[in-house]
PDB file of C-alpha atoms in Angstrom:
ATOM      1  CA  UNK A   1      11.245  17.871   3.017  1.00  0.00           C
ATOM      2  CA  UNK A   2       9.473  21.006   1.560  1.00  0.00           C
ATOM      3  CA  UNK A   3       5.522  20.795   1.748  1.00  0.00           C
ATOM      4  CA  UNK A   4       3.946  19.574  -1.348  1.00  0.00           C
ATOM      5  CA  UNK A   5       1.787  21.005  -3.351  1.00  0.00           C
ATOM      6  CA  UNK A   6       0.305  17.776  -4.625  1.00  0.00           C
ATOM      7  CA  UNK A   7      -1.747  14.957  -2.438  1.00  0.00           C
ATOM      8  CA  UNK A   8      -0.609  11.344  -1.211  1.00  0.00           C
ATOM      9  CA  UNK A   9      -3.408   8.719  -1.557  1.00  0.00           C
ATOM     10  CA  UNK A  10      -1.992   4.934  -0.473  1.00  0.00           C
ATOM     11  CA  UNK A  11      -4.256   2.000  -1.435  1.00  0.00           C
ATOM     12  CA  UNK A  12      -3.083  -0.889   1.488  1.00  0.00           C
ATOM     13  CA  UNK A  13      -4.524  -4.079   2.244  1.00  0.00           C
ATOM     14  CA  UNK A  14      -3.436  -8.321   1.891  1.00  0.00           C
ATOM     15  CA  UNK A  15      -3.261 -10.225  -0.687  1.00  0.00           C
ATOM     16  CA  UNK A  16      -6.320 -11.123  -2.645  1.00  0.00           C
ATOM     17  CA  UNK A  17      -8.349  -7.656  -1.768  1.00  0.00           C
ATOM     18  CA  UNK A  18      -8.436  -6.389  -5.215  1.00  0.00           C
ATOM     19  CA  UNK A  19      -5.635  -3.391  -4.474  1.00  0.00           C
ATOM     20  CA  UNK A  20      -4.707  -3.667  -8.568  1.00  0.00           C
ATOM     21  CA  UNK A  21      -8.962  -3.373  -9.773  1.00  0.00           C
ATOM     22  CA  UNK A  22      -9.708  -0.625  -7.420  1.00  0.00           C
ATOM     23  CA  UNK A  23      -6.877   1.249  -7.574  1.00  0.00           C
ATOM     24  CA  UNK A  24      -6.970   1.304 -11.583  1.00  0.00           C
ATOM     25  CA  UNK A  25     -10.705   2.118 -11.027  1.00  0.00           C
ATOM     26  CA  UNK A  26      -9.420   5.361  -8.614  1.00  0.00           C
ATOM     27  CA  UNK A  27      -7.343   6.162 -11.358  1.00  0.00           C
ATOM     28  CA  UNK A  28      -9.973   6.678 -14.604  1.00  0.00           C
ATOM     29  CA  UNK A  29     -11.981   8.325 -11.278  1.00  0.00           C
ATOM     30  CA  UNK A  30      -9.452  11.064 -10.832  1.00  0.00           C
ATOM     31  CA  UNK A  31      -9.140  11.669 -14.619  1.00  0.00           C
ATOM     32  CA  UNK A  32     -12.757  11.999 -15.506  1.00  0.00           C
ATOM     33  CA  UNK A  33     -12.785  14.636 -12.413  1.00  0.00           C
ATOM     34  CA  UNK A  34      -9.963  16.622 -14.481  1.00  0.00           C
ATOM     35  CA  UNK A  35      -7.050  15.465 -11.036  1.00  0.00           C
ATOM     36  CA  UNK A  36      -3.759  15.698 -12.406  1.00  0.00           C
ATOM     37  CA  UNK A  37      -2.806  12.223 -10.994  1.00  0.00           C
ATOM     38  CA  UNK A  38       0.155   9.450 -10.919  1.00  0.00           C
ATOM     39  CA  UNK A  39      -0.402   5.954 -10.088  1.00  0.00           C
ATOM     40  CA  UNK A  40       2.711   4.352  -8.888  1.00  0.00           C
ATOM     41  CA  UNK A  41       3.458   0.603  -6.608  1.00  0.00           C
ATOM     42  CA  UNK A  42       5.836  -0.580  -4.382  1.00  0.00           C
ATOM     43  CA  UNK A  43       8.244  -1.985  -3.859  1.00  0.00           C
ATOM     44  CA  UNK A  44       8.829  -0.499  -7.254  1.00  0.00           C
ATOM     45  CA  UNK A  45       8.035   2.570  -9.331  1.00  0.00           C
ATOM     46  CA  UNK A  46      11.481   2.997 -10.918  1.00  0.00           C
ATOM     47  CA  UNK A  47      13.663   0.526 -12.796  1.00  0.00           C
ATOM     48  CA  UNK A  48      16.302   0.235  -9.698  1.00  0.00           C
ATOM     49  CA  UNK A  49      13.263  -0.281  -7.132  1.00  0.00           C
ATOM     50  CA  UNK A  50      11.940  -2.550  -9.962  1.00  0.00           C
ATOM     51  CA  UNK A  51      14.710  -4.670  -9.392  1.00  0.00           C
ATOM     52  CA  UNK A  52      14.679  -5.023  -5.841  1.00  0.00           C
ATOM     53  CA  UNK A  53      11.027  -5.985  -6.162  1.00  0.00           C
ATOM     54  CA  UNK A  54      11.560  -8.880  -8.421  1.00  0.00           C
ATOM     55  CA  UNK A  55      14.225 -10.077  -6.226  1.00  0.00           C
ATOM     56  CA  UNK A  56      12.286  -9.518  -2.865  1.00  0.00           C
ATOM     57  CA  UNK A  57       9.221 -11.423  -4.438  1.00  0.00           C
ATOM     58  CA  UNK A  58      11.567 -14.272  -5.920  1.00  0.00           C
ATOM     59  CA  UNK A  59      12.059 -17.690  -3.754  1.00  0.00           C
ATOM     60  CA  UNK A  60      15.866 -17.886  -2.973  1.00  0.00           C
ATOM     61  CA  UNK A  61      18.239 -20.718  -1.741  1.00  0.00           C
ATOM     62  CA  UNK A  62      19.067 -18.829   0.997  1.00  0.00           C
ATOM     63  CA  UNK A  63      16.705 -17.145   3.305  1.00  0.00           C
ATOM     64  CA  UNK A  64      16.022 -13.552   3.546  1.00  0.00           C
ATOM     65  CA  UNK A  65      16.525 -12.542   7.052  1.00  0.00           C
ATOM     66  CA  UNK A  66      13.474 -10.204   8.231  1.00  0.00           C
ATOM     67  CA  UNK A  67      16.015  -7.404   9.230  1.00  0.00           C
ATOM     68  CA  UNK A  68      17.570  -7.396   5.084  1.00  0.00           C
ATOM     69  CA  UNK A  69      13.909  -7.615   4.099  1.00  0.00           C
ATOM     70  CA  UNK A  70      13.330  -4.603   5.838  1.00  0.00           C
ATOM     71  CA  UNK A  71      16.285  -3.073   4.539  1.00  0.00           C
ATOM     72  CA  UNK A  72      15.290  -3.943   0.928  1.00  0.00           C
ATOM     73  CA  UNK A  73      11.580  -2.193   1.722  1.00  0.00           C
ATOM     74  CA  UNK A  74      13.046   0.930   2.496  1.00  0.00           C
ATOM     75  CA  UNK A  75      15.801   1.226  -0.207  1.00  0.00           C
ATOM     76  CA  UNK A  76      13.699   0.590  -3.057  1.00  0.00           C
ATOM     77  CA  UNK A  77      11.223   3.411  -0.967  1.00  0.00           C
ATOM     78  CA  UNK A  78      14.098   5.779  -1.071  1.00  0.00           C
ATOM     79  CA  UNK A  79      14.816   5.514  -4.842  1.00  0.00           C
ATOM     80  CA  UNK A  80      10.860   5.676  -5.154  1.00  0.00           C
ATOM     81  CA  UNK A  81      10.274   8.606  -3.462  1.00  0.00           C
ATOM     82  CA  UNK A  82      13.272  10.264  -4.814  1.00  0.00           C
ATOM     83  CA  UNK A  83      12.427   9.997  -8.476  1.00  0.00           C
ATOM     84  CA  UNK A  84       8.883   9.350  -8.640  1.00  0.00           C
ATOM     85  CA  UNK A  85       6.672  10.221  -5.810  1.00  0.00           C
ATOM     86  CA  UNK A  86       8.184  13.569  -4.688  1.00  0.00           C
ATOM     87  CA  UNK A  87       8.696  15.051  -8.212  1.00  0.00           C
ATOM     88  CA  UNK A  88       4.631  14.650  -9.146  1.00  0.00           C
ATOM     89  CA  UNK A  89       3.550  15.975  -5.459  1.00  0.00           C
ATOM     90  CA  UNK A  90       5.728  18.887  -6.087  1.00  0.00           C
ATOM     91  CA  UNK A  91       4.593  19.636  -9.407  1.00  0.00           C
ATOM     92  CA  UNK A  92       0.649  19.266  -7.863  1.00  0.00           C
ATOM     93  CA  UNK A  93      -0.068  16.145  -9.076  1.00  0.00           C
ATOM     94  CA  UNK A  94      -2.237  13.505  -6.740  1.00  0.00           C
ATOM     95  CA  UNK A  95      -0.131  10.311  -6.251  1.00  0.00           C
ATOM     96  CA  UNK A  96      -2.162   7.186  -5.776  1.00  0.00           C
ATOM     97  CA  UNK A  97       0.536   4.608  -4.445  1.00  0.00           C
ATOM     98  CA  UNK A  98      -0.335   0.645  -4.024  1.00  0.00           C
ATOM     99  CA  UNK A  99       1.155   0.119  -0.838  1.00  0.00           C
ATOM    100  CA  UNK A 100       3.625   2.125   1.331  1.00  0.00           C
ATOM    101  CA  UNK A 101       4.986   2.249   4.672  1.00  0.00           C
ATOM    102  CA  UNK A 102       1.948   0.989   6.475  1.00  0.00           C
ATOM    103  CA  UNK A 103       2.775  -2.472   4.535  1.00  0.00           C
ATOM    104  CA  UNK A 104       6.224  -2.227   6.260  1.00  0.00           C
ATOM    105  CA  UNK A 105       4.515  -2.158   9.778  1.00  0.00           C
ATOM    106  CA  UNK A 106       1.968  -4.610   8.796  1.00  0.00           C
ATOM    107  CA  UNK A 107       4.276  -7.493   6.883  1.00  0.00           C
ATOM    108  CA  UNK A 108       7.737  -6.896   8.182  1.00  0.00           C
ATOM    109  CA  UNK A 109       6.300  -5.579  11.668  1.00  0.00           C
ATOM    110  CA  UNK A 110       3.619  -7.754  12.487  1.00  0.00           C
ATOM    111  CA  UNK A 111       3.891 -10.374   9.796  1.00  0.00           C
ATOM    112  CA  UNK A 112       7.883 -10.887  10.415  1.00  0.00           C
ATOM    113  CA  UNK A 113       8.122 -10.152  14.308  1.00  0.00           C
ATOM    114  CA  UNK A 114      10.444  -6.935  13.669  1.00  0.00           C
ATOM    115  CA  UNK A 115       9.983  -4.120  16.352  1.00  0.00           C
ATOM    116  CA  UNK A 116       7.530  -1.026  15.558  1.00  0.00           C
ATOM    117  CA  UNK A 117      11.101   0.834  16.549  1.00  0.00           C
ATOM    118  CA  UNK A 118      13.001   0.080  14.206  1.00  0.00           C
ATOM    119  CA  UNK A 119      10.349   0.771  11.194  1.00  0.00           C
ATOM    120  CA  UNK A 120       9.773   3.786  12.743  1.00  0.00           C
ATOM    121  CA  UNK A 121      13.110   4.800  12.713  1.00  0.00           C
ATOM    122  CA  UNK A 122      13.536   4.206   9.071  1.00  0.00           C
ATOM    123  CA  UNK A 123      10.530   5.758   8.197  1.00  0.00           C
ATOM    124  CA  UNK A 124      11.254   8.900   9.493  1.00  0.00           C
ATOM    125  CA  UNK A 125      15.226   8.689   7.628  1.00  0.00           C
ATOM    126  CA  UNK A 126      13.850   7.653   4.296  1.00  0.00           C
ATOM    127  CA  UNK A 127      10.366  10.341   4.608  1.00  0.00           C
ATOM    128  CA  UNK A 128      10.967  12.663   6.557  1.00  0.00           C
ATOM    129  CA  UNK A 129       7.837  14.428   7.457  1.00  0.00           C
ATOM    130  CA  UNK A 130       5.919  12.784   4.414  1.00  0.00           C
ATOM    131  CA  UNK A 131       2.810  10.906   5.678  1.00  0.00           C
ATOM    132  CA  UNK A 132      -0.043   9.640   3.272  1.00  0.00           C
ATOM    133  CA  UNK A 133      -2.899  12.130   3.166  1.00  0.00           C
ATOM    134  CA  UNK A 134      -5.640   9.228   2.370  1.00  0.00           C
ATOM    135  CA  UNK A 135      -5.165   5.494   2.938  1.00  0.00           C
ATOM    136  CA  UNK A 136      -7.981   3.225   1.892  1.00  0.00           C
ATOM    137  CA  UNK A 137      -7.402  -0.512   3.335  1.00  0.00           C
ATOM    138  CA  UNK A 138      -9.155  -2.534   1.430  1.00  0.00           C
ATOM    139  CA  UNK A 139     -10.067  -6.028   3.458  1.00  0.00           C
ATOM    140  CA  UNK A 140     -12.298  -8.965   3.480  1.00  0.00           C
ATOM    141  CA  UNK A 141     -12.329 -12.065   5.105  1.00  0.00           C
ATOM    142  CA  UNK A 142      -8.567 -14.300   5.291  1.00  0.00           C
ATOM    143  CA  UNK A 143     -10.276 -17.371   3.592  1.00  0.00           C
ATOM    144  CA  UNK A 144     -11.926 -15.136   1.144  1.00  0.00           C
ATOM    145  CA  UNK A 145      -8.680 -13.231   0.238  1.00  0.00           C
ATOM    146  CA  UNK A 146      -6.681 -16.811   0.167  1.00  0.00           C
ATOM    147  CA  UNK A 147      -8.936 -18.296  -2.124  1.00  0.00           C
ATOM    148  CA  UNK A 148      -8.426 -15.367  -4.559  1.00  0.00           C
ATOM    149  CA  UNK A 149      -4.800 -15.788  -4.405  1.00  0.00           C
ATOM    150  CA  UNK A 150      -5.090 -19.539  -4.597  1.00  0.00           C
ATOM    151  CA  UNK A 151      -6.747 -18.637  -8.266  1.00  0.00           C
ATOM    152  CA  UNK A 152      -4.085 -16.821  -9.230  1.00  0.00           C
ATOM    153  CA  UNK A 153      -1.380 -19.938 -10.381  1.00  0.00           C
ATOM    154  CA  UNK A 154       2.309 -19.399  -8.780  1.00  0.00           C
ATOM    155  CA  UNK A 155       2.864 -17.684  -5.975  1.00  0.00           C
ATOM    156  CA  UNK A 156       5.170 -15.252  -5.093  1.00  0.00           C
ATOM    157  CA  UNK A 157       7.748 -15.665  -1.866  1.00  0.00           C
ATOM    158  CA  UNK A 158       5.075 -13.456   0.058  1.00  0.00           C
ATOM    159  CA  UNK A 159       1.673 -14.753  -1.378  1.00  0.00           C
ATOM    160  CA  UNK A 160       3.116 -18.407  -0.048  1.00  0.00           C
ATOM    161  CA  UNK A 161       3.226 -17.046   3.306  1.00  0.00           C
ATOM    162  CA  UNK A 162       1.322 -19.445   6.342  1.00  0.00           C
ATOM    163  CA  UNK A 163      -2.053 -18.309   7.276  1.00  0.00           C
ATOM    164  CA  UNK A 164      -0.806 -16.713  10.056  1.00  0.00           C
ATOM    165  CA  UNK A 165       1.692 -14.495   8.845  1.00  0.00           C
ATOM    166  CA  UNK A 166      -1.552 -12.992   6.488  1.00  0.00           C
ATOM    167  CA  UNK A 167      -3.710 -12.967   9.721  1.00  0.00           C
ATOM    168  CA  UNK A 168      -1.035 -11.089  11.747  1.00  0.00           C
ATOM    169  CA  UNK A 169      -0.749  -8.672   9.068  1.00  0.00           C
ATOM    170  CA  UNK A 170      -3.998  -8.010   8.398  1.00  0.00           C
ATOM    171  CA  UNK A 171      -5.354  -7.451  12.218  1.00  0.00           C
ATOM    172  CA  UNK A 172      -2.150  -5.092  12.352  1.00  0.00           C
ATOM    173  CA  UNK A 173      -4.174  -3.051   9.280  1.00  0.00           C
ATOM    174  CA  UNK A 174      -6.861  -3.116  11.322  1.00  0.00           C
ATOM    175  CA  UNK A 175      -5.455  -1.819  14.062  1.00  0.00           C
ATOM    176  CA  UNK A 176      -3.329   1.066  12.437  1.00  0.00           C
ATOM    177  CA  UNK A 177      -6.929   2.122  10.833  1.00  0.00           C
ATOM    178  CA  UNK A 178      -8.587   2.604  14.445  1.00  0.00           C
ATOM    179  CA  UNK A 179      -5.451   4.364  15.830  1.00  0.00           C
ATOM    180  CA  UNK A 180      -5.553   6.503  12.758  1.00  0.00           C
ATOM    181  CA  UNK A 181      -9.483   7.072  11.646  1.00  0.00           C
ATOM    182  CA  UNK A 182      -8.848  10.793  10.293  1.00  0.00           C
ATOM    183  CA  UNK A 183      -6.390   9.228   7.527  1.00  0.00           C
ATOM    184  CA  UNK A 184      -7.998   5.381   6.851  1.00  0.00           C
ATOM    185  CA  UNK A 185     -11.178   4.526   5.068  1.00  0.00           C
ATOM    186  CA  UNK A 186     -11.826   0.850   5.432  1.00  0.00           C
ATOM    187  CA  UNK A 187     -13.626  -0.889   2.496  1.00  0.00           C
ATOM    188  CA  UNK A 188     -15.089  -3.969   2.635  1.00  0.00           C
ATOM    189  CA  UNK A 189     -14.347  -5.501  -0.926  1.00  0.00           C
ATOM    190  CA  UNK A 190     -16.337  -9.177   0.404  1.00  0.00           C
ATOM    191  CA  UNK A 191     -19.371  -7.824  -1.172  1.00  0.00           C
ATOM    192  CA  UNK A 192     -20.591  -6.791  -5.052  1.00  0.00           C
ATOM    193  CA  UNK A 193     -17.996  -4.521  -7.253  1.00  0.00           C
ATOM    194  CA  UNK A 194     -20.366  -2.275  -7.574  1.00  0.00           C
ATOM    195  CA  UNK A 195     -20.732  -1.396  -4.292  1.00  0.00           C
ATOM    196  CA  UNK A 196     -17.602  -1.971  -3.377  1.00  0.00           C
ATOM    197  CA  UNK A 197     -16.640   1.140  -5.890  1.00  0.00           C
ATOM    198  CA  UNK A 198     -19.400   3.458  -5.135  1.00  0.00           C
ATOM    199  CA  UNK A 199     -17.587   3.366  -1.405  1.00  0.00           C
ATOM    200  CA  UNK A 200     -14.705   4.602  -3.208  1.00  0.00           C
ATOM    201  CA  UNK A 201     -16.188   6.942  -5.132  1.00  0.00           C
ATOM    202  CA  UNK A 202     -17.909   8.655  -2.013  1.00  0.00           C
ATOM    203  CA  UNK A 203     -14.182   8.808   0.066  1.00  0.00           C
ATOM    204  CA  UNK A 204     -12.785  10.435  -2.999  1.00  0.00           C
ATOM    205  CA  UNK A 205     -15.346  13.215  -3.415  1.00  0.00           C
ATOM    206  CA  UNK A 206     -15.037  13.511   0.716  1.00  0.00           C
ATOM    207  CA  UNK A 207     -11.320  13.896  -0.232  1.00  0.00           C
ATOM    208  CA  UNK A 208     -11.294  16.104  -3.476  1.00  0.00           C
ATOM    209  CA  UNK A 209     -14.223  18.273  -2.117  1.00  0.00           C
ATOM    210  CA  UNK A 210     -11.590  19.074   0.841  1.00  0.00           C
ATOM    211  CA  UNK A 211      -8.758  19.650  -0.671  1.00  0.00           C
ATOM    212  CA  UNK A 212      -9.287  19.910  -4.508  1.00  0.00           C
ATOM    213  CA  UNK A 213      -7.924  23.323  -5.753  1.00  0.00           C
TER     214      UNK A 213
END
């Protein structure tokens, strides 16, 4: 893939974090600072990878094996990155994405039991040499995060997951964000909005006064 011209910012972190407040907050951010930018999800971001969302969320008769999970993940990445992502980072625009491929490692890696390998593997087909330039993991406490989600009426297929499955996932976070401490911020959103946000704020003028044009 040919170098973009734009920047890659992924927002990560469990269920029950507040990706969807913060992120939207990073968004009105980047526009009152005059940053051409695109906010975007996955799985999803285009009608097909749409799709494969609302069926990957959905509860099924049969089982999804972790492996066609996986699969899934990457295919509705693909179509996402095709039409969506790579077109605004070309043109210069800053992409803001809720979740990427470090959800892949942390739910269908450590959540799911799949090896690092095969993850790996795929994300190197699907990206090539396209790596976030920012992740913020947003985290707070697994009984804290729960009870959010607990608020929130029906679950999806994922947000019914044991407690386990969301601690595995979030200590893999973790760990990705120590391996990796020149590309994670960690925000603790257990604590006042407010503060939570001017955390935010003071990552993204780290971030734009680096490499704003």
């Amino acid at each position: 893939m040919t170098q973009q011209a734009g920047k890659l910012i992924t927002v990560e972190g469990i269920e029950g974090v507040g990706k969807t407040t913060n992120l939207r907050f990073m968004v009105e951010w980047m526009h009152n600072h005059s940053q051409p930018v695109l906010a975007t999800r996955e799985p999803g971001g285009t009608p097909l990878a749409d799709d494969i969302r609302h069926f990957l969320l959905a509860d099924h008769n049969e089982i999804i094996c972790p492996d066609a999970e996986l699969l899934l993940m990457f295919a509705a990445r693909a179509q996402h990155l095709a039409r969506v992502i790579l077109p605004a980072l070309h043109s210069g625009k800053w992409v803001i994405c809720d979740r990427f491929t470090d959800a892949s490692y942390a739910y269908q890696g450590a959540g799911r039991g799949l090896p690092m390998s095969k993850i790996a593997t795929l994300e190197t087909l699907v990206q090539g040499e396209l790596r976030p330039d920012l992740t913020i993991l947003l985290d707070a406490p697994l009984e804290v995060a729960l009870e959010r989600i607990k608020q929130r009426g029906k679950l999806d297929r994922f947000e019914s997951e044991e407690i386990s499955f969301f601690e595995r996932v979030r200590n893999n976070y973790l760990e990705r964000a120590s391996r990796e401490p020149h590309r994670f911020r960690v925000v603790s959103t257990h604590q006042n909005e407010e503060i939570v946000q001017s955390k935010i704020v003071a990552i993204l003028e780290e971030f734009v006064a680096v490499h704003a044009n």
